[in-house]
Amino acid sequence: MKITTYSTSGTKDGEVELPTIFSTPYRRELIHKAFTNLTSHKFQRQGRKPTAGMDVVADSNDPPTGQGVARVARMSGGGGGRQGQGAEVASTRGGRQAHPPIVDKIIYKKLNKKENKLALCSAIAATASKELVELRGHKIEGIESFPIIVSNDIESISKTSEIIKVLDSLKLSQDVKRLNARKPRSGQSRLRGRNKKVGKSVLFVTSDSSNLVKAVGAVPGVEVRNAKELSVLDLAPGSDPIRLTVYSKSAIEEIGKIKSTHLELMVKIQ
């Protein structure tokens, strides 16, 4: 299937043949599974010091019964201070946790390679669906063809002022301005420096992102990814398909090199 390509000024710049990967069926449940598993790879293990809350001199009565008091370990010693207070055990001041987190907990979720590859191919193919992109909340009024493919000139842009002009010419600035409607948060999140969430807007996929990544740094919500490093985490943030994506011509060629078992079967059937 051929799709219209655009120049950085927004004019039509010919057509390009879409790779077989864009014919992959849409699998929402598989994209969600891949996102959940890949997100777990960023988690940091948590644990507690084995003797936390127990480095005190506290003992329970021996024998613990017949004293007319609770069987809770109490601080020993005299002369005031914490003498006689419950300590060391759970539910006491400064005591240990009842069931603290341990570093041995399995938090790294594994995913089959073929499943991960199929989820990536399905997410890439979903970027060609105008309905799915609009369903996620992106503003795409006036944009005719999906996926959006631009010339390789976009990879040489390194200034923010130039990328803003490109966004205006491709009618993508309306989606970037959509993020301005987000209201600041209050409460504990604000006190901790998280007073505002920055949403996700346009994703540029290129074969060389060294220049463009400098240009989009000051534009909220806009990101750049190398075609070889593309992941479900980029295409479906929060496991919610599918993000508004712009490809360069060379990125389409790189994506066409992706090899997968289901793609080979699709080619044989055709």
XYZ file of C-alpha atoms in Angstrom:
270
model
C 0.000 0.000 0.000
C 1.323 3.434 -0.951
C 1.024 6.435 1.343
C 1.546 10.152 0.710
C 4.712 11.738 2.096
C 5.167 15.383 3.073
C 8.024 17.862 3.108
C 8.935 19.868 6.209
C 6.906 22.762 4.788
C 3.728 20.668 4.728
C 3.478 20.166 0.960
C 3.078 16.749 -0.636
C 6.377 15.148 -1.522
C 5.446 12.021 -3.454
C 4.501 8.549 -2.225
C 6.204 5.646 -0.498
C 5.362 1.962 -0.220
C 4.514 0.880 3.311
C 6.359 -2.221 4.605
C 4.528 -5.459 5.402
C 4.746 -4.676 9.113
C 1.911 -2.140 8.732
C -0.423 -5.029 7.834
C -0.029 -6.599 11.290
C -3.400 -7.116 13.049
C -4.192 -4.802 15.949
C -3.728 -6.658 19.274
C -4.608 -4.362 22.150
C -4.281 -7.042 24.850
C -0.811 -7.985 23.601
C 0.345 -4.361 23.575
C -0.880 -4.008 27.163
C 0.970 -7.170 28.219
C 4.205 -6.035 26.565
C 3.958 -2.591 28.171
C 3.389 -4.075 31.637
C 6.328 -6.432 31.326
C 8.731 -3.883 29.847
C 7.818 -1.313 32.501
C 8.799 -3.770 35.242
C 12.368 -3.764 33.891
C 12.787 -0.208 35.193
C 11.769 -1.027 38.762
C 14.351 -0.802 41.510
C 14.494 -3.493 44.152
C 13.493 -2.411 47.647
C 14.495 -3.900 50.954
C 15.053 -3.111 54.612
C 17.938 -3.601 56.998
C 17.384 -7.013 58.654
C 17.784 -5.577 62.166
C 15.921 -2.300 61.556
C 13.927 -1.350 64.659
C 15.456 -4.215 66.662
C 18.768 -2.622 67.716
C 17.496 -1.897 71.223
C 17.656 -3.603 74.618
C 14.112 -4.837 75.115
C 12.754 -8.131 76.448
C 9.386 -9.521 77.379
C 8.661 -10.827 80.861
C 9.975 -14.309 81.628
C 7.622 -16.061 82.025
C 5.385 -13.771 79.893
C 2.196 -14.621 81.819
C 0.961 -13.790 85.280
C 2.355 -10.243 85.362
C -0.886 -8.383 84.756
C 0.581 -6.537 81.757
C 0.670 -7.092 78.011
C 3.200 -9.582 76.669
C 5.084 -6.910 74.704
C 8.857 -6.540 74.841
C 9.736 -3.480 76.901
C 12.826 -1.324 77.211
C 15.014 -2.204 80.143
C 17.023 0.142 82.320
C 16.046 2.900 84.675
C 16.298 6.617 85.260
C 13.534 7.702 82.919
C 13.849 7.907 79.141
C 12.130 5.043 77.350
C 12.429 2.646 80.266
C 9.361 0.416 80.392
C 8.064 1.407 76.954
C 7.191 -1.205 74.354
C 9.924 -1.581 71.747
C 11.591 -3.861 69.222
C 8.471 -5.673 68.043
C 5.902 -4.583 65.434
C 3.136 -2.137 66.464
C 5.426 -0.336 68.923
C 7.096 3.052 68.629
C 10.319 2.701 66.629
C 9.822 -1.038 66.292
C 10.352 -3.245 63.258
C 7.868 -3.606 60.429
C 5.602 -6.617 60.557
C 6.183 -7.679 56.955
C 8.857 -5.450 55.385
C 9.641 -5.588 51.641
C 12.510 -7.887 50.712
C 14.964 -7.662 47.821
C 14.252 -11.282 46.865
C 10.786 -10.388 45.588
C 10.450 -11.087 41.861
C 9.591 -7.794 40.174
C 11.221 -8.417 36.764
C 8.508 -9.825 34.521
C 9.653 -11.834 31.544
C 8.125 -11.774 28.083
C 8.571 -14.171 25.197
C 10.653 -12.706 22.364
C 8.038 -13.516 19.722
C 5.284 -11.956 21.836
C 7.334 -8.812 22.316
C 8.085 -8.597 18.599
C 4.422 -9.135 17.669
C 3.329 -6.462 20.152
C 5.828 -3.993 18.655
C 4.698 -4.758 15.108
C 1.048 -4.398 16.138
C 1.763 -1.030 17.795
C 3.617 0.227 14.714
C 0.755 -0.875 12.468
C -1.770 0.862 14.737
C -0.122 4.250 14.045
C -1.701 4.033 10.578
C -5.209 4.057 12.083
C -6.724 7.519 12.388
C -9.492 6.186 14.643
C -7.081 4.724 17.211
C -4.941 7.864 17.299
C -8.002 10.056 17.786
C -9.414 7.667 20.399
C -6.350 8.241 22.585
C -7.185 11.944 22.739
C -4.856 13.452 20.125
C -6.099 16.389 18.070
C -5.654 15.581 14.382
C -8.102 17.847 12.589
C -7.100 18.505 8.991
C -4.561 15.665 8.805
C -5.490 13.486 5.847
C -3.175 10.465 5.664
C -1.848 8.104 8.326
C 0.838 7.177 9.162
C 2.409 10.620 8.797
C 5.644 10.368 6.796
C 7.944 13.314 6.138
C 11.140 13.768 4.154
C 14.570 13.081 5.636
C 15.172 16.836 5.915
C 13.558 16.714 9.337
C 16.536 14.755 10.707
C 18.856 17.737 10.120
C 16.753 20.170 12.193
C 18.457 21.146 15.456
C 16.686 24.387 16.452
C 13.455 24.658 18.402
C 12.195 27.560 16.281
C 12.499 25.408 13.147
C 10.710 22.371 14.614
C 7.848 24.627 15.749
C 7.419 25.783 12.132
C 7.380 22.131 10.999
C 4.711 21.297 13.577
C 2.608 24.217 12.320
C 2.984 23.224 8.659
C 2.057 19.588 9.378
C -0.955 20.693 11.511
C 0.532 19.049 14.593
C 0.799 22.147 16.759
C -2.860 21.765 17.761
C -1.971 18.569 19.580
C 0.989 20.181 21.339
C -1.221 23.069 22.532
C -3.636 20.468 23.913
C -1.229 19.933 26.823
C -1.586 23.562 27.939
C -5.044 22.761 29.321
C -3.556 20.591 32.085
C -4.086 22.167 35.490
C -1.418 22.210 38.233
C -1.882 19.698 41.005
C -2.101 20.541 44.694
C -1.394 18.696 47.896
C 1.468 16.375 48.710
C 2.496 15.900 45.068
C 3.042 19.635 44.692
C 5.102 19.843 47.874
C 7.373 17.158 46.475
C 7.978 18.957 43.198
C 5.416 17.118 41.087
C 2.999 19.986 40.681
C 2.265 19.320 37.022
C 2.215 16.327 34.718
C 3.614 16.687 31.203
C 1.536 14.646 28.789
C 2.550 12.882 25.599
C 2.167 14.548 22.237
C 3.918 13.893 18.906
C 6.553 11.166 18.605
C 9.141 11.559 15.837
C 10.716 8.310 14.635
C 13.916 8.798 12.645
C 16.971 6.822 11.613
C 19.288 9.444 13.139
C 17.970 11.363 16.145
C 21.158 13.197 17.167
C 20.060 16.598 15.775
C 16.304 16.492 16.203
C 16.500 15.538 19.872
C 18.095 18.953 20.552
C 15.267 20.767 18.800
C 12.342 19.105 20.618
C 13.848 19.382 24.092
C 12.001 22.625 24.825
C 8.674 21.538 23.275
C 6.500 19.850 25.940
C 5.214 16.377 25.104
C 7.236 15.986 21.887
C 9.841 13.213 21.790
C 12.249 11.601 19.321
C 13.199 7.943 19.016
C 15.591 6.098 16.772
C 13.829 3.521 14.599
C 16.175 0.789 15.843
C 15.361 1.621 19.478
C 11.585 1.894 19.033
C 9.561 0.185 21.762
C 5.968 -0.384 22.845
C 6.732 1.994 25.724
C 7.122 4.817 23.182
C 4.150 3.979 20.962
C 1.616 3.218 23.706
C 2.379 5.305 26.825
C 0.480 3.939 29.807
C -0.408 0.908 27.625
C -3.042 3.076 25.922
C -2.750 2.744 22.104
C -1.850 4.580 20.051
C 0.376 7.636 20.027
C 0.460 10.266 17.272
C 3.614 9.285 15.386
C 5.575 10.941 12.583
C 8.080 8.868 10.576
C 10.906 9.986 8.352
C 11.434 8.158 5.049
C 14.644 6.556 6.269
C 12.864 5.407 9.437
C 10.286 3.596 7.302
C 13.136 1.780 5.568
C 14.606 0.764 8.939
C 11.231 -0.480 10.159
C 10.856 -2.526 6.978
C 13.967 -4.503 8.017
C 12.296 -5.859 11.163
C 12.088 -9.636 10.931
C 9.385 -11.631 12.685
C 7.782 -15.062 12.268
C 4.287 -13.704 11.688
C 5.578 -11.303 9.018
C 7.179 -14.188 7.106
C 3.876 -16.082 7.220
C 1.971 -13.029 5.958
C 4.357 -12.711 3.000
C 3.869 -16.391 2.092
C 0.063 -16.057 2.225
C 0.148 -13.030 -0.056
